[in-house]
CSV table of C-alpha atoms and ligand atoms in Angstrom, one decimal:
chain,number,residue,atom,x,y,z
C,1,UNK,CA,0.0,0.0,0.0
C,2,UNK,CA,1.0,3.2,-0.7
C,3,UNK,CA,0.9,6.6,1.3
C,4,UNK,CA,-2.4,8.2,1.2
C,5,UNK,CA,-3.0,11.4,3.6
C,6,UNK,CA,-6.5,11.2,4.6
C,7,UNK,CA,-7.6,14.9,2.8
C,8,UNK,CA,-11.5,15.7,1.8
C,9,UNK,CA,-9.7,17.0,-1.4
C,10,UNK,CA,-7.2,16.7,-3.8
C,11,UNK,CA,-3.7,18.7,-2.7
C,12,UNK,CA,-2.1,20.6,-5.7
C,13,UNK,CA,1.1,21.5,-5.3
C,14,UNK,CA,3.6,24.0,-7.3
C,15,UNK,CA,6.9,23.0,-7.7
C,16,UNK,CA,9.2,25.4,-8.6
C,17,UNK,CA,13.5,24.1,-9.8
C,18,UNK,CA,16.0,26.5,-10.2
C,19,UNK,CA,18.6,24.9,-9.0
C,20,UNK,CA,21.1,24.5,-12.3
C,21,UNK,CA,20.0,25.5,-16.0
C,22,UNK,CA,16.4,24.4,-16.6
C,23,UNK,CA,13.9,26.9,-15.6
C,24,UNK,CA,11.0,24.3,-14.6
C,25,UNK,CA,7.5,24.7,-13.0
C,26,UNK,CA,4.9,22.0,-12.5
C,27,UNK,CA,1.1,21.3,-11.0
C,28,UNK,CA,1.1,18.1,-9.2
C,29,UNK,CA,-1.6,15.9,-7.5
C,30,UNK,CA,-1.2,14.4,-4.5
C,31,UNK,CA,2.5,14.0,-4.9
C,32,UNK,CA,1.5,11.7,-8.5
C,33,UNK,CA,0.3,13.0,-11.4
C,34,UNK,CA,1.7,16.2,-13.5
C,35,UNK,CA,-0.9,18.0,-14.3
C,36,UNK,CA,1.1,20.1,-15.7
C,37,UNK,CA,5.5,20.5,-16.1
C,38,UNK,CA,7.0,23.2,-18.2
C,39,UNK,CA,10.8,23.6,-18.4
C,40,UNK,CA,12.5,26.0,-20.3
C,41,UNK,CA,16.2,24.8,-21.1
C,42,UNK,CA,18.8,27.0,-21.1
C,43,UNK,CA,21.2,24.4,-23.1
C,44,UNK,CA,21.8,26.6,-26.1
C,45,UNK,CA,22.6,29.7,-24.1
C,46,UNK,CA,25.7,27.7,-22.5
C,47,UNK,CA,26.4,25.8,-25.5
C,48,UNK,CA,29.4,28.1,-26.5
C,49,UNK,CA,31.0,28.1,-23.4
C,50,UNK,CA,31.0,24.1,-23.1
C,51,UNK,CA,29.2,24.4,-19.7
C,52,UNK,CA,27.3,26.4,-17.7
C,53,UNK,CA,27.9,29.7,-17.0
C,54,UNK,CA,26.7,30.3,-13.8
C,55,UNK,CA,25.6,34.2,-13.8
C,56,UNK,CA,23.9,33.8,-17.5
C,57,UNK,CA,21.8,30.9,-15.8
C,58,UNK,CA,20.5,33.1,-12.8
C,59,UNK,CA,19.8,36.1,-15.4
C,60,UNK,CA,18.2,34.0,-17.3
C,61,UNK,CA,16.1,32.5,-14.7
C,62,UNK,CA,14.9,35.8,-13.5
C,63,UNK,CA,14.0,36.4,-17.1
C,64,UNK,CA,11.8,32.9,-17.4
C,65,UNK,CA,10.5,32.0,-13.7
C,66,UNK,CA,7.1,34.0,-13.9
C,67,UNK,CA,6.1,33.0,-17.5
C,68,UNK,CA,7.3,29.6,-16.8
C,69,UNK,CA,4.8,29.2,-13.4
C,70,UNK,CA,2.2,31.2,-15.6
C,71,UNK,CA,2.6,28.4,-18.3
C,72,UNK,CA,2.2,25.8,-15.7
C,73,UNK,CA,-0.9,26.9,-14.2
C,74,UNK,CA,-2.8,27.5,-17.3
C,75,UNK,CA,-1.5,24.1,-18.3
C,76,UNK,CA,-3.3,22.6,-15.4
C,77,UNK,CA,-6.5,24.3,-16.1
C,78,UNK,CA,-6.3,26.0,-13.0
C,79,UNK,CA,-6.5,29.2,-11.3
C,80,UNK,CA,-3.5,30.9,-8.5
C,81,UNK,CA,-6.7,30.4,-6.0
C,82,UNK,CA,-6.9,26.7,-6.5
C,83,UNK,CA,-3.1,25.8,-5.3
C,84,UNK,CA,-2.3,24.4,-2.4
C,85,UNK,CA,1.3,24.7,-1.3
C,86,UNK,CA,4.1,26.0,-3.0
C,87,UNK,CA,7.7,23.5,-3.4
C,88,UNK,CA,11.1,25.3,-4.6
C,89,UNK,CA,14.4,23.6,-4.4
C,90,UNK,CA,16.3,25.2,-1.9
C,91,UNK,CA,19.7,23.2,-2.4
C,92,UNK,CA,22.1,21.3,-3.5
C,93,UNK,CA,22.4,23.9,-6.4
C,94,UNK,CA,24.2,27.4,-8.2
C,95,UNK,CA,23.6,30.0,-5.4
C,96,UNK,CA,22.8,32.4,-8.0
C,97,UNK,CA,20.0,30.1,-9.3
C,98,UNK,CA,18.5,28.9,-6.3
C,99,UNK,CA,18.2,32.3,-5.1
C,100,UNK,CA,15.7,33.0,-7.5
C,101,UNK,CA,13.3,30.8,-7.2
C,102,UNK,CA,13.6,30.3,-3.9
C,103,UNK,CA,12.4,34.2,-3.5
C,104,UNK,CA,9.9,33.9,-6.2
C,105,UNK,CA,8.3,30.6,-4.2
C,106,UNK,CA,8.7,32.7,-0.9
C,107,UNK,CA,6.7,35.8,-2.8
C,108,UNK,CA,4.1,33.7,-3.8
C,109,UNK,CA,3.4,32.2,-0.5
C,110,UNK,CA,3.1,35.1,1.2
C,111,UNK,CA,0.9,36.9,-1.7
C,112,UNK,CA,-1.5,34.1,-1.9
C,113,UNK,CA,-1.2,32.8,1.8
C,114,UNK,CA,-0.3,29.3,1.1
C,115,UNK,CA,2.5,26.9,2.7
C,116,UNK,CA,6.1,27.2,1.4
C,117,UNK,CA,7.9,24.0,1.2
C,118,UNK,CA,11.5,24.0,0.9
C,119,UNK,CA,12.6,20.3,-1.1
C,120,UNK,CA,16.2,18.8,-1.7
C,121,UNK,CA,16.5,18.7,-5.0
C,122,UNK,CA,18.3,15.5,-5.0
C,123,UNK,CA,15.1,14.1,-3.1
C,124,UNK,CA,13.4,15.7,-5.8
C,125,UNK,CA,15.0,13.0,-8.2
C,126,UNK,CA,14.0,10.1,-6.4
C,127,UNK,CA,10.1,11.0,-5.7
C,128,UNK,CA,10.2,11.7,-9.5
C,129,UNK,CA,9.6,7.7,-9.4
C,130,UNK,CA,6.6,8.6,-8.0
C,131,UNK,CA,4.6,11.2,-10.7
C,132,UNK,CA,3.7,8.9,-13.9
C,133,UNK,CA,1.9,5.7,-13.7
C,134,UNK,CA,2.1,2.8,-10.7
C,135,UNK,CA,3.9,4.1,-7.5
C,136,UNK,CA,7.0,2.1,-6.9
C,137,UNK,CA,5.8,0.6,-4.1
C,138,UNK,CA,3.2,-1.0,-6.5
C,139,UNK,CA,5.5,-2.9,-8.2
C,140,UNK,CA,8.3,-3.7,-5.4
C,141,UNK,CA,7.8,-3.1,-1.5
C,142,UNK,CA,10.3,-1.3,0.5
C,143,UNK,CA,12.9,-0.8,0.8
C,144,UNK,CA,14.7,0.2,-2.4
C,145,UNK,CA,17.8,0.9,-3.3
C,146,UNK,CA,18.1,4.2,-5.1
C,147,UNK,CA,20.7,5.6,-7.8
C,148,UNK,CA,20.8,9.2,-8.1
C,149,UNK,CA,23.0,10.5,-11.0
C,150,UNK,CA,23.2,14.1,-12.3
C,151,UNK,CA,25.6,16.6,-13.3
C,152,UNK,CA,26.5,17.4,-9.6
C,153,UNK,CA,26.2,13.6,-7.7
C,154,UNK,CA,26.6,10.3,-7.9
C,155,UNK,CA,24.8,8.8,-4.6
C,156,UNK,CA,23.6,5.2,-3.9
C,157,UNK,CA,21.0,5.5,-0.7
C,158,UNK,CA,18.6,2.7,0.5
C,159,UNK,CA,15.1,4.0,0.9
C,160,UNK,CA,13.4,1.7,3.4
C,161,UNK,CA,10.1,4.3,3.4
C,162,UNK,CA,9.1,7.7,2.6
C,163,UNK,CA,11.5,10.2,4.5
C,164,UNK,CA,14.0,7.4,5.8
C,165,UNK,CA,17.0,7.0,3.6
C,166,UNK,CA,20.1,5.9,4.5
C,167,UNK,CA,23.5,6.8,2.2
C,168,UNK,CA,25.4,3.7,0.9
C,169,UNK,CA,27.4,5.7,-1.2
C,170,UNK,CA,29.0,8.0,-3.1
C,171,UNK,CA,31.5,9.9,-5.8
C,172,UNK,CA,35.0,10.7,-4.4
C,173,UNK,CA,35.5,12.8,-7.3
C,174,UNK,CA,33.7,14.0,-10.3
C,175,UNK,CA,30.0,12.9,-10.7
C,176,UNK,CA,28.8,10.5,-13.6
C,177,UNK,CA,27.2,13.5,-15.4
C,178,UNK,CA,30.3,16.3,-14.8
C,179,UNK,CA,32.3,13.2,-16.2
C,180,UNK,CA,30.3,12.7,-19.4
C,181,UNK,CA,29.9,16.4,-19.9
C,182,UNK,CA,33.9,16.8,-19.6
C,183,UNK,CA,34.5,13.6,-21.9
C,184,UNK,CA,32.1,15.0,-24.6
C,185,UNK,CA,34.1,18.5,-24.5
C,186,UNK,CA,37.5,16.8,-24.7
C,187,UNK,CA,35.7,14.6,-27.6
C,188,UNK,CA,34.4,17.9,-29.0
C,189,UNK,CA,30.7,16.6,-29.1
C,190,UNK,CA,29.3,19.2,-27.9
C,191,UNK,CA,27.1,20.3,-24.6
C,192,UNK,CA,25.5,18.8,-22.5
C,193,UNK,CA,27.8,15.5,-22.7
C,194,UNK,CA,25.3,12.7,-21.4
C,195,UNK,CA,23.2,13.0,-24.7
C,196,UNK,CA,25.8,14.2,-26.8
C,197,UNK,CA,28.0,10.8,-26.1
C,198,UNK,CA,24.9,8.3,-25.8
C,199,UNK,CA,24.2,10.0,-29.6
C,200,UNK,CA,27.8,9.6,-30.5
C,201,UNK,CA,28.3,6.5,-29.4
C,202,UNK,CA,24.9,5.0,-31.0
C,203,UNK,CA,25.9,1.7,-33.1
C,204,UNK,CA,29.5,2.3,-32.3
C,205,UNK,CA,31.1,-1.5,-31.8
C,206,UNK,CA,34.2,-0.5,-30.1
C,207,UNK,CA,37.6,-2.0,-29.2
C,208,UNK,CA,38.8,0.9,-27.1
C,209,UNK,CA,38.8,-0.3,-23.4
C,210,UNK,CA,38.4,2.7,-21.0
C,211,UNK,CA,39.5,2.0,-17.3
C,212,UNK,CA,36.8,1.6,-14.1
C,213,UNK,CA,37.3,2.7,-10.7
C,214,UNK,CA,35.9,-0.5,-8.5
C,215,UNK,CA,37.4,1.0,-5.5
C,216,UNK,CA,37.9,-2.4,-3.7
C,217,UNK,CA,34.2,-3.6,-3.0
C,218,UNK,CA,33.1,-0.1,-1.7
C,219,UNK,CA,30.1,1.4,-2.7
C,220,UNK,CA,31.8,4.6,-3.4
C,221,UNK,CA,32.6,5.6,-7.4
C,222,UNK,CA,35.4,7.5,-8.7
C,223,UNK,CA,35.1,9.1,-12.4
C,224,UNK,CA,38.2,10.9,-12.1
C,225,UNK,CA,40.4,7.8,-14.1
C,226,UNK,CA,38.4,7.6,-16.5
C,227,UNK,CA,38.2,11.2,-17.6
C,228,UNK,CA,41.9,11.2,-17.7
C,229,UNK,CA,42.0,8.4,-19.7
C,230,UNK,CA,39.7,9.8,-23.0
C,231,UNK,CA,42.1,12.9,-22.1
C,232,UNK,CA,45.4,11.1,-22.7
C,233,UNK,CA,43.5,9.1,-25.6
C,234,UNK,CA,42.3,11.9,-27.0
C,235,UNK,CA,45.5,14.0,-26.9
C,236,UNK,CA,47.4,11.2,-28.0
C,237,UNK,CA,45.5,10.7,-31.4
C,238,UNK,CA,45.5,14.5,-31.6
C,239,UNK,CA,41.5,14.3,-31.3
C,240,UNK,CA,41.4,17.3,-28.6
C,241,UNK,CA,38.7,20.0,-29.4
C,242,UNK,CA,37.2,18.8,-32.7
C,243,UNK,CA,38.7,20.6,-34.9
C,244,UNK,CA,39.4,20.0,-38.7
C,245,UNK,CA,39.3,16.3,-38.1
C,246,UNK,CA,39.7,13.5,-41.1
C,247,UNK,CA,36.5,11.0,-41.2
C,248,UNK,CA,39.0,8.3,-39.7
C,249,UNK,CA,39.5,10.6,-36.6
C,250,UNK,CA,36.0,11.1,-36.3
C,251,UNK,CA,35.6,7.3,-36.2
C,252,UNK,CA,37.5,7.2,-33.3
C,253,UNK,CA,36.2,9.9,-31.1
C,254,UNK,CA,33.0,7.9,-31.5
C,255,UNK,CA,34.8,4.6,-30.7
C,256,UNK,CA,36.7,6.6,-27.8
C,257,UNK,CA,32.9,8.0,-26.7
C,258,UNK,CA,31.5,4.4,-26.8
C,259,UNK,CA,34.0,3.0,-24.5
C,260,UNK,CA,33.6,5.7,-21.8
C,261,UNK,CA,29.6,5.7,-22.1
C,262,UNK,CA,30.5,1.7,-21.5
C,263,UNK,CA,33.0,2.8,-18.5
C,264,UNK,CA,30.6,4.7,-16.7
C,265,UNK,CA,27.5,2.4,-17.5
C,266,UNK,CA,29.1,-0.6,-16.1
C,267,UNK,CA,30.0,0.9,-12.9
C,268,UNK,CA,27.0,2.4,-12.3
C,269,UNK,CA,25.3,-1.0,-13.0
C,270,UNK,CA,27.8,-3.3,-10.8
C,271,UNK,CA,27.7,-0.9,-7.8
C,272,UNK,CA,24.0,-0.5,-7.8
C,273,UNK,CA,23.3,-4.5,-7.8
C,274,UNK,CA,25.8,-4.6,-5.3
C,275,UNK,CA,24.1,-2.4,-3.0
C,276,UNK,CA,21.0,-4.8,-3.7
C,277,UNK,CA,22.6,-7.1,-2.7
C,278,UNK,CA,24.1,-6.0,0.3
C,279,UNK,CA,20.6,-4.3,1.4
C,280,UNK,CA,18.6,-7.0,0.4
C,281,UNK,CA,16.1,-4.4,-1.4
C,282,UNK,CA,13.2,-5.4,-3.5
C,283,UNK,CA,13.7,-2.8,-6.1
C,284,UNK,CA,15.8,0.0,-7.7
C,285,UNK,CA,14.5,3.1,-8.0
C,286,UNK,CA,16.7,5.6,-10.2
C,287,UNK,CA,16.7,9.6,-10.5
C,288,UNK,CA,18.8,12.6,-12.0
C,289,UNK,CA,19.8,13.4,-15.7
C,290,UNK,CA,22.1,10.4,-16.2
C,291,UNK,CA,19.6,8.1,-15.6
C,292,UNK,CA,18.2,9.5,-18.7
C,293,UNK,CA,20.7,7.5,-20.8
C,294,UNK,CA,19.3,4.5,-22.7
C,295,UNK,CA,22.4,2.4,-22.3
C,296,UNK,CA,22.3,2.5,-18.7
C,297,UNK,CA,18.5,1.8,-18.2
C,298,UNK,CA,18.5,-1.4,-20.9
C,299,UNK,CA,21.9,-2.7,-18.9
C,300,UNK,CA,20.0,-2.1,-15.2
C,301,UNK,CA,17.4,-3.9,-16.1
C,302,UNK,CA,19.4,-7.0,-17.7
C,303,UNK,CA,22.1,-6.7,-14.7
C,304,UNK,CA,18.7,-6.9,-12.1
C,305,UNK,CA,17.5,-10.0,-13.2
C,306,UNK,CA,13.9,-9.5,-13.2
C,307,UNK,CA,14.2,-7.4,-9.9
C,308,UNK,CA,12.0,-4.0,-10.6
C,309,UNK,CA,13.9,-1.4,-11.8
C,310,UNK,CA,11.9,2.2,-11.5
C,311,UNK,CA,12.9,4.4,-13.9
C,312,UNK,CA,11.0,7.6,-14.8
C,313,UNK,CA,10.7,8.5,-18.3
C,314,UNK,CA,13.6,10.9,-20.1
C,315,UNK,CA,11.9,14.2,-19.1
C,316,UNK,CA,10.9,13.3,-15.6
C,317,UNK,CA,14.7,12.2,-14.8
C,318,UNK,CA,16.2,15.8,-16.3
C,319,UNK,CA,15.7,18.7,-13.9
C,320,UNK,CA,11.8,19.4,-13.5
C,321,UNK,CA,9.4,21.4,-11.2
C,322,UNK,CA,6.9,17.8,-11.1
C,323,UNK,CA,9.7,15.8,-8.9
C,324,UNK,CA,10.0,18.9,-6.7
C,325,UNK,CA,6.2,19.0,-6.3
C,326,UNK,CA,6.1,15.4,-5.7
C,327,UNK,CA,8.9,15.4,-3.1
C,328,UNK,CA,7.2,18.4,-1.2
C,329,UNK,CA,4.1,16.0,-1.0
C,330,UNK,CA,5.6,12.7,0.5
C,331,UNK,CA,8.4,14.4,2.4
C,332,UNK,CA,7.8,17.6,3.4
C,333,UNK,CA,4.2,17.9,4.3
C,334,UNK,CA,4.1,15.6,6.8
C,335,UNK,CA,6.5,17.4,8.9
C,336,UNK,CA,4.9,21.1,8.2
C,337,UNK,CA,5.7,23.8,6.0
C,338,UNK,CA,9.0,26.0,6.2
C,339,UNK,CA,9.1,29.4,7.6
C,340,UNK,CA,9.4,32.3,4.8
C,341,UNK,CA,12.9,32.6,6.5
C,342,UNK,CA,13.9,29.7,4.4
C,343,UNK,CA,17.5,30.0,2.8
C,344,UNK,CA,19.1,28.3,0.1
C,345,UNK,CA,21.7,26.0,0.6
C,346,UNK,CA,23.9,25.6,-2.1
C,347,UNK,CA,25.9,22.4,-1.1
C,348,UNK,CA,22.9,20.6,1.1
C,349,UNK,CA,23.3,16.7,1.1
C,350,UNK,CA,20.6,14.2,0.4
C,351,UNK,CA,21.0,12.4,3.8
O,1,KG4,O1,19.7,16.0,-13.1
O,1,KG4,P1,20.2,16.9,-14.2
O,1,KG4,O2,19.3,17.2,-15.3
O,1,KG4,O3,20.8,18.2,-13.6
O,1,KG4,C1,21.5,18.2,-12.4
O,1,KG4,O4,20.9,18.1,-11.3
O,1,KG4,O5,22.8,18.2,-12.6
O,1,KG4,O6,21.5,16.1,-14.8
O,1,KG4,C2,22.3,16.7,-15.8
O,1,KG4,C3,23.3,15.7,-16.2
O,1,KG4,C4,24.3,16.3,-17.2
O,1,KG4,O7,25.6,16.0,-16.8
O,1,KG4,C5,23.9,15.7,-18.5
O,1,KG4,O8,25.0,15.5,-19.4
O,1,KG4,C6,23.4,14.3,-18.0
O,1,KG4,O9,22.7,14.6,-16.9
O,1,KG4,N1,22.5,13.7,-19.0
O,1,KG4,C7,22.8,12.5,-19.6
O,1,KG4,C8,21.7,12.2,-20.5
O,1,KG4,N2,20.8,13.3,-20.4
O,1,KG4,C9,21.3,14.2,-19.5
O,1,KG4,N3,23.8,11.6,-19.4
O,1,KG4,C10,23.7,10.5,-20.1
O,1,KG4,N4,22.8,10.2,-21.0
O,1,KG4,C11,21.8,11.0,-21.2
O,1,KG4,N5,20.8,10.7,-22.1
O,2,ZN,ZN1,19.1,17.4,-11.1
């Protein structure tokens, strides 16, 4: 069975993420169902400078935030006067971004005298699981074992129920996504690097054998190796940067970005069956942009041998306003709204 606060109505929640470079607001349900989730994506605005540019993605954000919650709430069919709590990602995230939504959700609560919830965005990822379709727990019961990756973390946690989470582990160095967006740049394929390298690497058979950090049995990861690997590969075949390259060069950055998407796939996979087994849970749940990746979701589910594996679809695992909503619902309500003293807190942890 699955958590169901005894209410006369529905609760509709908006959730407002401004943590990184996707300007995202959302109407959710009862923590599950979007009735509505516009994003505006700030991707091309960073695509020259490889990566994001932290003060063009809070301008930007400032620009975006109220047409974006306007688009959500028409979306919805729904007035201002029918929401009933308002979520914003208060950390782990760029100060500069968080700050703004973070005052715009604190505005809006006062204006329209509703409860301000301040959600971990990283939380945010996992109760993402929970929007579209079956809840999790309708397919597995707790506790699960969940993988967040993004561009910022690489965590394994066990999740024995809603608001208990325990950390099994976590990068030591660079995070799966910082590691594919770095690879992609040294590949010169372009931002952001998850997509880029899953698209470069489509079809790709290759014999190019990247290294894997298994870090002697612990759950932790390490993406650092790895990175300098494609970089001394890369350098070595004079593929840095992109530029003029013959088709045969080409060719191998693809090959090169096959065998890292392989690299970082595998461990992902191995460490997150491990922690299965370790925890004895009865399903994974997985969260964050990374997740995203094809490669990765078709080898979980092979690797899990007919274990669940909960895996929202693309656009729910990218940064969104629904996950926030949806974490608001499970995890903060119970415990009461925050003050409109809340803060941002740009390096908060997930447990
Ligand atoms: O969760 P997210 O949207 O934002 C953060 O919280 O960081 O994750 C962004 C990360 C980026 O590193 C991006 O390259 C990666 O997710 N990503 C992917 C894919 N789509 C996005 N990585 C691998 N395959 C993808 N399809
Ligand atoms: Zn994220």
């Amino acid at each position: 069975m699955y958590v169901s606060y005894m209410r006369e109505k529905t609760m509709k929640i908006l959730g407002i993420e401004t943590s990184c470079d996707e300007t995202a607001a959302a109407i959710v349900e009862d923590g599950r169902g979007a009735l509505s989730n516009v994003i505006a994506s700030q991707v091309d605005l960073h695509k020259p400078y490889g990566g994001i540019v932290p003060e063009i993605a809070s301008r930007e954000h400032l620009l975006k935030i109220i047409p974006v919650i306007k688009e959500a709430v028409n979306n919805a069919g729904i007035g201002l006067k029918d929401i009933d709590g308002i979520a914003v990602t208060y950390g782990p995230g760029l100060a500069g971004s968080l700050l703004v939504g973070v005052n715009v959700a604190k505005s809006l609560a006062m204006s329209l005298e509703l409860p301000l919830y301040g959600v971990n965005h990283l939380k945010g990822h996992i109760y993402a699981a929970w929007v579209m379709g079956d809840p999790p727990e309708a397919k597995a019961a707790f506790p699960f074992v969940c993988l967040v990756a993004s561009g910022g973390h690489t965590e394994l946690l066990l999740m024995r129920n809603y608001r208990d989470f325990t950390l099994l582990g976590q990068t030591r160095d660079d995070a799966a996504g910082e590691a594919l967006d770095k690879a992609a740049r040294i590949l010169g394929l372009g931002y952001p690097g998850g997509p880029a390298i899953q698209k470069a690497a489509d079809g790709v058979c290759s014999k190019e054998q990247m290294p894997r950090a298994w870090l002697r049995g612990s759950l932790d990861f390490s993406f650092s190796g790895v990175k300098t690997a494609v970089l001394n590969k890369a350098r070595n075949l004079g593929l840095l940067e992109g530029k003029n390259r013959t088709e045969a060069q080409e060719k191998t950055a693809r090959e090169l970005a096959a065998a890292f998407q392989e690299s970082i796939v595998d461990v992902l996979v191995n460490k997150t069956i491990a922690a299965v087994k370790k925890t004895g849970a009865h399903g994974v749940i997985m969260g964050g942009g990374v997740t995203a990746n094809l490669l990765l979701r078709e080898r979980m589910i092979i690797a899990a041998d007919g274990l669940p594996i909960i895996v929202p679809s693309p656009s729910l695992s990218v940064d969104n306003g629904a996950m926030i909503a949806a974490a608001a619902y499970f995890e903060n309500i119970p415990v009461g709204p925050d003050g409109l003293n809340l803060d941002i807190v740009p390096s908060l942890s997930i447990a």
